[in-house]
């Protein structure tokens, strides 16, 4: 049973527009959420995180929104740039340790 | 430069052969992890270790073994019991309770 789901396997966006990547989770014990970005044949790199005591966290062009009641989080990238083209993974953990459960990833393509 | 080093970048396994993937970190992290990524899929946890000489199975540990004799090192052996070993393997480390840092991965293929 997938506890973290990214229902859109791919997303295509025009350069300069907003990219919105979505993630749903089922485990109500999750209280820390992260987004990782991955290029082909490389390891994922940490992008941004949010704890369950917040509903928004912003870092430059990247903003993560958390809706605990809906068990949903989203990553907004604005403005999108061609270099943002990568696979984005949502991950979640609880405070029992930092065992991350990953979603299946969304491939973002930003067209010039 | 602090980081996580995985080697080799590419590895080929023959039928019935055990192969070992190396992972070394100089970040002084207590916790280390092995994940597997299959094409078009997410990351699945194979094994993790939060302290030297101790490790725990993840979601897909069958056919794999690990050791944690030193804080800096967490090698993964893909045994002949793993019937579908072709995948991209990622090692990660972290301070317990904080975000994971990943290595650059090893692509394992079967000859």
PDB file of C-alpha atoms in Angstrom:
ATOM      1  CA  UNK A   1       0.000   0.000   0.000  1.00  0.00           C
ATOM      2  CA  UNK A   2       1.568   3.268  -1.146  1.00  0.00           C
ATOM      3  CA  UNK A   3       1.577   5.713   1.711  1.00  0.00           C
ATOM      4  CA  UNK A   4       2.873   8.584  -0.419  1.00  0.00           C
ATOM      5  CA  UNK A   5       1.487   9.073  -3.911  1.00  0.00           C
ATOM      6  CA  UNK A   6       2.323  11.390  -6.734  1.00  0.00           C
ATOM      7  CA  UNK A   7      -0.522  10.813  -9.142  1.00  0.00           C
ATOM      8  CA  UNK A   8       0.933  12.733 -12.076  1.00  0.00           C
ATOM      9  CA  UNK A   9       3.885  10.875 -13.583  1.00  0.00           C
ATOM     10  CA  UNK A  10       4.733  13.844 -15.778  1.00  0.00           C
ATOM     11  CA  UNK A  11       4.063  17.546 -16.177  1.00  0.00           C
ATOM     12  CA  UNK A  12       4.939  19.915 -19.009  1.00  0.00           C
ATOM     13  CA  UNK A  13       5.102  23.668 -18.437  1.00  0.00           C
ATOM     14  CA  UNK A  14       6.177  26.668 -20.459  1.00  0.00           C
ATOM     15  CA  UNK A  15       9.213  28.599 -19.261  1.00  0.00           C
ATOM     16  CA  UNK A  16       8.200  31.504 -17.015  1.00  0.00           C
ATOM     17  CA  UNK A  17       4.931  29.901 -15.969  1.00  0.00           C
ATOM     18  CA  UNK A  18       4.112  28.244 -12.657  1.00  0.00           C
ATOM     19  CA  UNK A  19       4.750  24.539 -12.109  1.00  0.00           C
ATOM     20  CA  UNK A  20       2.578  22.826  -9.522  1.00  0.00           C
ATOM     21  CA  UNK A  21       3.531  19.337  -8.397  1.00  0.00           C
ATOM     22  CA  UNK A  22       1.168  17.442  -6.134  1.00  0.00           C
ATOM     23  CA  UNK A  23       1.588  14.768  -3.499  1.00  0.00           C
ATOM     24  CA  UNK A  24      -0.932  12.896  -1.349  1.00  0.00           C
ATOM     25  CA  UNK A  25      -0.266  10.790   1.714  1.00  0.00           C
ATOM     26  CA  UNK A  26      -2.340   8.391   3.773  1.00  0.00           C
ATOM     27  CA  UNK A  27      -0.400   8.012   7.023  1.00  0.00           C
ATOM     28  CA  UNK A  28      -1.627  10.576   9.555  1.00  0.00           C
ATOM     29  CA  UNK A  29       1.543   9.999  11.601  1.00  0.00           C
ATOM     30  CA  UNK A  30       3.662  11.737   8.974  1.00  0.00           C
ATOM     31  CA  UNK A  31       4.726  15.124  10.263  1.00  0.00           C
ATOM     32  CA  UNK A  32       7.697  16.114   8.127  1.00  0.00           C
ATOM     33  CA  UNK A  33       7.601  16.411   4.369  1.00  0.00           C
ATOM     34  CA  UNK A  34      10.346  16.991   1.838  1.00  0.00           C
ATOM     35  CA  UNK A  35      10.789  17.502  -1.869  1.00  0.00           C
ATOM     36  CA  UNK A  36      13.817  16.165  -3.694  1.00  0.00           C
ATOM     37  CA  UNK A  37      14.891  16.892  -7.257  1.00  0.00           C
ATOM     38  CA  UNK A  38      16.638  14.252  -9.337  1.00  0.00           C
ATOM     39  CA  UNK A  39      18.454  14.423 -12.646  1.00  0.00           C
ATOM     40  CA  UNK A  40      19.040  11.213 -14.661  1.00  0.00           C
ATOM     41  CA  UNK A  41      21.849   8.983 -13.367  1.00  0.00           C
ATOM     42  CA  UNK A  42      22.385  11.223 -10.344  1.00  0.00           C
ATOM     43  CA  UNK A  43      21.305  11.095  -6.726  1.00  0.00           C
ATOM     44  CA  UNK A  44      18.362  13.186  -5.543  1.00  0.00           C
ATOM     45  CA  UNK A  45      19.148  16.557  -4.031  1.00  0.00           C
ATOM     46  CA  UNK A  46      17.124  18.126  -1.283  1.00  0.00           C
ATOM     47  CA  UNK A  47      14.952  21.027  -2.398  1.00  0.00           C
ATOM     48  CA  UNK A  48      12.632  22.162   0.367  1.00  0.00           C
ATOM     49  CA  UNK A  49      10.836  20.770   3.413  1.00  0.00           C
ATOM     50  CA  UNK A  50       7.902  21.558   5.658  1.00  0.00           C
ATOM     51  CA  UNK A  51       6.922  20.426   9.095  1.00  0.00           C
ATOM     52  CA  UNK A  52       3.323  19.724  10.014  1.00  0.00           C
ATOM     53  CA  UNK A  53       3.178  22.751  12.303  1.00  0.00           C
ATOM     54  CA  UNK A  54       3.309  24.967   9.212  1.00  0.00           C
ATOM     55  CA  UNK A  55       1.143  25.188   6.139  1.00  0.00           C
ATOM     56  CA  UNK A  56       3.598  26.982   3.891  1.00  0.00           C
ATOM     57  CA  UNK A  57       7.337  27.227   3.440  1.00  0.00           C
ATOM     58  CA  UNK A  58       9.067  29.343   0.852  1.00  0.00           C
ATOM     59  CA  UNK A  59      12.595  29.352  -0.530  1.00  0.00           C
ATOM     60  CA  UNK A  60      13.191  31.596  -3.492  1.00  0.00           C
ATOM     61  CA  UNK A  61      11.224  30.311  -6.471  1.00  0.00           C
ATOM     62  CA  UNK A  62      10.062  27.255  -4.550  1.00  0.00           C
ATOM     63  CA  UNK A  63       7.087  27.132  -2.183  1.00  0.00           C
ATOM     64  CA  UNK A  64       5.641  24.077  -0.502  1.00  0.00           C
ATOM     65  CA  UNK A  65       2.060  24.085   0.758  1.00  0.00           C
ATOM     66  CA  UNK A  66       0.718  21.558   3.245  1.00  0.00           C
ATOM     67  CA  UNK A  67      -2.979  20.801   3.782  1.00  0.00           C
ATOM     68  CA  UNK A  68      -3.072  18.411   6.724  1.00  0.00           C
ATOM     69  CA  UNK A  69      -6.797  17.865   6.693  1.00  0.00           C
ATOM     70  CA  UNK A  70      -6.629  16.769   3.066  1.00  0.00           C
ATOM     71  CA  UNK A  71      -3.306  14.954   3.561  1.00  0.00           C
ATOM     72  CA  UNK A  72      -2.006  16.818   0.558  1.00  0.00           C
ATOM     73  CA  UNK A  73       1.048  18.851  -0.230  1.00  0.00           C
ATOM     74  CA  UNK A  74       2.148  20.701  -3.296  1.00  0.00           C
ATOM     75  CA  UNK A  75       5.323  22.245  -4.638  1.00  0.00           C
ATOM     76  CA  UNK A  76       5.041  25.471  -6.594  1.00  0.00           C
ATOM     77  CA  UNK A  77       7.892  26.644  -8.790  1.00  0.00           C
ATOM     78  CA  UNK A  78       7.559  30.132 -10.123  1.00  0.00           C
ATOM     79  CA  UNK A  79       8.807  31.190 -12.554  1.00  0.00           C
ATOM     80  CA  UNK A  80       9.723  27.818 -14.049  1.00  0.00           C
ATOM     81  CA  UNK A  81      13.052  27.570 -15.841  1.00  0.00           C
ATOM     82  CA  UNK A  82      14.368  24.956 -18.292  1.00  0.00           C
ATOM     83  CA  UNK A  83      16.953  23.929 -15.672  1.00  0.00           C
ATOM     84  CA  UNK A  84      14.079  22.873 -13.424  1.00  0.00           C
ATOM     85  CA  UNK A  85      13.406  19.951 -15.779  1.00  0.00           C
ATOM     86  CA  UNK A  86      13.957  16.889 -13.604  1.00  0.00           C
ATOM     87  CA  UNK A  87      12.083  14.264 -11.629  1.00  0.00           C
ATOM     88  CA  UNK A  88      10.650  15.557  -8.368  1.00  0.00           C
ATOM     89  CA  UNK A  89      10.068  13.221  -5.445  1.00  0.00           C
ATOM     90  CA  UNK A  90       7.859  13.937  -2.504  1.00  0.00           C
ATOM     91  CA  UNK A  91       8.877  12.222   0.753  1.00  0.00           C
ATOM     92  CA  UNK A  92       7.406  11.993   4.242  1.00  0.00           C
ATOM     93  CA  UNK A  93       8.483  10.851   7.671  1.00  0.00           C
ATOM     94  CA  UNK A  94       7.369  10.882  11.270  1.00  0.00           C
ATOM     95  CA  UNK A  95       9.317  11.816  14.329  1.00  0.00           C
ATOM     96  CA  UNK A  96       9.964   8.206  15.260  1.00  0.00           C
ATOM     97  CA  UNK A  97      13.030   8.460  13.091  1.00  0.00           C
ATOM     98  CA  UNK A  98      13.833   9.927   9.735  1.00  0.00           C
ATOM     99  CA  UNK A  99      12.800   6.961   7.650  1.00  0.00           C
ATOM    100  CA  UNK A 100      11.569   8.594   4.510  1.00  0.00           C
ATOM    101  CA  UNK A 101       8.755   7.157   2.460  1.00  0.00           C
ATOM    102  CA  UNK A 102       8.981   8.383  -1.116  1.00  0.00           C
ATOM    103  CA  UNK A 103       6.336   8.956  -3.725  1.00  0.00           C
ATOM    104  CA  UNK A 104       6.783   7.619  -7.246  1.00  0.00           C
ATOM    105  CA  UNK A 105       8.039  10.918  -8.640  1.00  0.00           C
ATOM    106  CA  UNK A 106       6.793  13.435 -11.211  1.00  0.00           C
ATOM    107  CA  UNK A 107       8.849  14.249 -14.273  1.00  0.00           C
ATOM    108  CA  UNK A 108       8.739  17.987 -14.902  1.00  0.00           C
ATOM    109  CA  UNK A 109       9.586  19.318 -18.344  1.00  0.00           C
ATOM    110  CA  UNK A 110       9.959  23.056 -18.719  1.00  0.00           C
ATOM    111  CA  UNK A 111       9.863  24.125 -22.339  1.00  0.00           C
ATOM    112  CA  UNK A 112      11.789  27.205 -23.484  1.00  0.00           C
TER     113      UNK A 112
ATOM    114  CA  UNK B   1      34.751  18.481   0.519  1.00  0.00           C
ATOM    115  CA  UNK B   2      32.120  16.650   2.563  1.00  0.00           C
ATOM    116  CA  UNK B   3      29.841  14.212   0.856  1.00  0.00           C
ATOM    117  CA  UNK B   4      28.791  10.701  -0.006  1.00  0.00           C
ATOM    118  CA  UNK B   5      30.778   8.634  -2.465  1.00  0.00           C
ATOM    119  CA  UNK B   6      29.309   5.633  -4.217  1.00  0.00           C
ATOM    120  CA  UNK B   7      31.359   3.315  -6.344  1.00  0.00           C
ATOM    121  CA  UNK B   8      31.412   2.028  -8.938  1.00  0.00           C
ATOM    122  CA  UNK B   9      29.191   4.205 -11.116  1.00  0.00           C
ATOM    123  CA  UNK B  10      28.299   1.192 -13.296  1.00  0.00           C
ATOM    124  CA  UNK B  11      28.421  -2.476 -12.337  1.00  0.00           C
ATOM    125  CA  UNK B  12      27.606  -5.660 -14.178  1.00  0.00           C
ATOM    126  CA  UNK B  13      26.608  -8.891 -12.506  1.00  0.00           C
ATOM    127  CA  UNK B  14      26.815 -12.356 -13.955  1.00  0.00           C
ATOM    128  CA  UNK B  15      24.283 -15.047 -13.180  1.00  0.00           C
ATOM    129  CA  UNK B  16      24.788 -16.476  -9.682  1.00  0.00           C
ATOM    130  CA  UNK B  17      27.331 -13.867  -8.710  1.00  0.00           C
ATOM    131  CA  UNK B  18      27.343 -11.698  -5.599  1.00  0.00           C
ATOM    132  CA  UNK B  19      28.373  -8.075  -6.110  1.00  0.00           C
ATOM    133  CA  UNK B  20      29.130  -5.375  -3.565  1.00  0.00           C
ATOM    134  CA  UNK B  21      28.330  -1.693  -3.925  1.00  0.00           C
ATOM    135  CA  UNK B  22      30.431   0.731  -1.946  1.00  0.00           C
ATOM    136  CA  UNK B  23      29.152   3.750  -0.014  1.00  0.00           C
ATOM    137  CA  UNK B  24      31.385   6.045   2.014  1.00  0.00           C
ATOM    138  CA  UNK B  25      30.477   9.305   3.745  1.00  0.00           C
ATOM    139  CA  UNK B  26      32.591  11.919   5.495  1.00  0.00           C
ATOM    140  CA  UNK B  27      29.694  13.952   6.828  1.00  0.00           C
ATOM    141  CA  UNK B  28      29.916  12.353  10.277  1.00  0.00           C
ATOM    142  CA  UNK B  29      26.325  11.190   9.914  1.00  0.00           C
ATOM    143  CA  UNK B  30      25.094   8.428  12.187  1.00  0.00           C
ATOM    144  CA  UNK B  31      22.433   7.114   9.839  1.00  0.00           C
ATOM    145  CA  UNK B  32      22.993   5.533   6.444  1.00  0.00           C
ATOM    146  CA  UNK B  33      20.525   4.065   3.954  1.00  0.00           C
ATOM    147  CA  UNK B  34      20.291   2.084   0.744  1.00  0.00           C
ATOM    148  CA  UNK B  35      17.491   2.719  -1.727  1.00  0.00           C
ATOM    149  CA  UNK B  36      16.678   1.142  -5.046  1.00  0.00           C
ATOM    150  CA  UNK B  37      15.110   2.961  -7.987  1.00  0.00           C
ATOM    151  CA  UNK B  38      13.541   1.121 -10.911  1.00  0.00           C
ATOM    152  CA  UNK B  39      12.791   2.924 -14.172  1.00  0.00           C
ATOM    153  CA  UNK B  40       9.802   5.231 -13.803  1.00  0.00           C
ATOM    154  CA  UNK B  41       9.365   4.341 -10.159  1.00  0.00           C
ATOM    155  CA  UNK B  42      10.063   5.881  -6.790  1.00  0.00           C
ATOM    156  CA  UNK B  43      12.745   5.019  -4.278  1.00  0.00           C
ATOM    157  CA  UNK B  44      12.316   1.901  -2.187  1.00  0.00           C
ATOM    158  CA  UNK B  45      14.235   1.326   1.029  1.00  0.00           C
ATOM    159  CA  UNK B  46      16.440  -1.771   1.141  1.00  0.00           C
ATOM    160  CA  UNK B  47      18.343  -1.422   4.422  1.00  0.00           C
ATOM    161  CA  UNK B  48      19.210   1.288   6.893  1.00  0.00           C
ATOM    162  CA  UNK B  49      21.570   1.711   9.821  1.00  0.00           C
ATOM    163  CA  UNK B  50      21.427   4.262  12.593  1.00  0.00           C
ATOM    164  CA  UNK B  51      24.501   3.136  14.488  1.00  0.00           C
ATOM    165  CA  UNK B  52      27.667   1.160  13.868  1.00  0.00           C
ATOM    166  CA  UNK B  53      27.226  -2.619  13.989  1.00  0.00           C
ATOM    167  CA  UNK B  54      23.464  -2.363  13.750  1.00  0.00           C
ATOM    168  CA  UNK B  55      21.150  -2.265  10.751  1.00  0.00           C
ATOM    169  CA  UNK B  56      17.526  -2.864   9.936  1.00  0.00           C
ATOM    170  CA  UNK B  57      15.655  -4.262   6.956  1.00  0.00           C
ATOM    171  CA  UNK B  58      13.675  -1.889   4.814  1.00  0.00           C
ATOM    172  CA  UNK B  59      10.766  -2.694   2.536  1.00  0.00           C
ATOM    173  CA  UNK B  60      12.661  -4.828   0.010  1.00  0.00           C
ATOM    174  CA  UNK B  61      15.596  -6.425   1.861  1.00  0.00           C
ATOM    175  CA  UNK B  62      15.289  -9.909   0.374  1.00  0.00           C
ATOM    176  CA  UNK B  63      18.321 -10.831  -1.710  1.00  0.00           C
ATOM    177  CA  UNK B  64      20.496  -8.092  -0.195  1.00  0.00           C
ATOM    178  CA  UNK B  65      22.901  -7.877   2.726  1.00  0.00           C
ATOM    179  CA  UNK B  66      24.738  -5.022   4.402  1.00  0.00           C
ATOM    180  CA  UNK B  67      27.363  -4.375   7.053  1.00  0.00           C
ATOM    181  CA  UNK B  68      28.177  -1.319   9.164  1.00  0.00           C
ATOM    182  CA  UNK B  69      31.581  -1.892  10.686  1.00  0.00           C
ATOM    183  CA  UNK B  70      32.558   1.758  10.494  1.00  0.00           C
ATOM    184  CA  UNK B  71      30.500   4.920  10.806  1.00  0.00           C
ATOM    185  CA  UNK B  72      31.730   6.112   7.422  1.00  0.00           C
ATOM    186  CA  UNK B  73      30.954   2.997   5.421  1.00  0.00           C
ATOM    187  CA  UNK B  74      27.798   1.058   4.548  1.00  0.00           C
ATOM    188  CA  UNK B  75      28.439  -1.448   1.725  1.00  0.00           C
ATOM    189  CA  UNK B  76      25.550  -3.262   0.081  1.00  0.00           C
ATOM    190  CA  UNK B  77      25.911  -6.781  -1.296  1.00  0.00           C
ATOM    191  CA  UNK B  78      23.474  -7.894  -3.980  1.00  0.00           C
ATOM    192  CA  UNK B  79      23.385 -11.659  -3.630  1.00  0.00           C
ATOM    193  CA  UNK B  80      22.501 -14.309  -6.194  1.00  0.00           C
ATOM    194  CA  UNK B  81      19.173 -14.656  -4.357  1.00  0.00           C
ATOM    195  CA  UNK B  82      18.109 -11.281  -5.745  1.00  0.00           C
ATOM    196  CA  UNK B  83      16.414 -12.385  -8.969  1.00  0.00           C
ATOM    197  CA  UNK B  84      15.820  -8.959 -10.423  1.00  0.00           C
ATOM    198  CA  UNK B  85      18.853  -6.892  -9.479  1.00  0.00           C
ATOM    199  CA  UNK B  86      18.930  -4.513 -12.428  1.00  0.00           C
ATOM    200  CA  UNK B  87      18.240  -1.063 -10.954  1.00  0.00           C
ATOM    201  CA  UNK B  88      19.794   2.221  -9.904  1.00  0.00           C
ATOM    202  CA  UNK B  89      21.050   1.982  -6.329  1.00  0.00           C
ATOM    203  CA  UNK B  90      21.269   5.034  -4.117  1.00  0.00           C
ATOM    204  CA  UNK B  91      23.060   5.386  -0.815  1.00  0.00           C
ATOM    205  CA  UNK B  92      22.142   8.175   1.588  1.00  0.00           C
ATOM    206  CA  UNK B  93      23.162   9.427   4.986  1.00  0.00           C
ATOM    207  CA  UNK B  94      21.745  11.798   7.555  1.00  0.00           C
ATOM    208  CA  UNK B  95      21.848  13.125  11.049  1.00  0.00           C
ATOM    209  CA  UNK B  96      19.059  11.180  12.704  1.00  0.00           C
ATOM    210  CA  UNK B  97      15.852  13.183  12.410  1.00  0.00           C
ATOM    211  CA  UNK B  98      17.113  15.420   9.601  1.00  0.00           C
ATOM    212  CA  UNK B  99      17.060  15.359   5.830  1.00  0.00           C
ATOM    213  CA  UNK B 100      18.889  12.739   3.789  1.00  0.00           C
ATOM    214  CA  UNK B 101      21.878  13.452   1.599  1.00  0.00           C
ATOM    215  CA  UNK B 102      22.284  11.115  -1.365  1.00  0.00           C
ATOM    216  CA  UNK B 103      25.252   9.819  -3.286  1.00  0.00           C
ATOM    217  CA  UNK B 104      25.379   9.862  -7.070  1.00  0.00           C
ATOM    218  CA  UNK B 105      24.212   6.280  -7.435  1.00  0.00           C
ATOM    219  CA  UNK B 106      25.357   2.974  -8.939  1.00  0.00           C
ATOM    220  CA  UNK B 107      23.659   1.468 -11.977  1.00  0.00           C
ATOM    221  CA  UNK B 108      23.658  -2.319 -11.687  1.00  0.00           C
ATOM    222  CA  UNK B 109      22.925  -4.416 -14.738  1.00  0.00           C
ATOM    223  CA  UNK B 110      22.824  -8.164 -15.314  1.00  0.00           C
ATOM    224  CA  UNK B 111      24.946  -9.713 -18.068  1.00  0.00           C
TER     225      UNK B 111
END
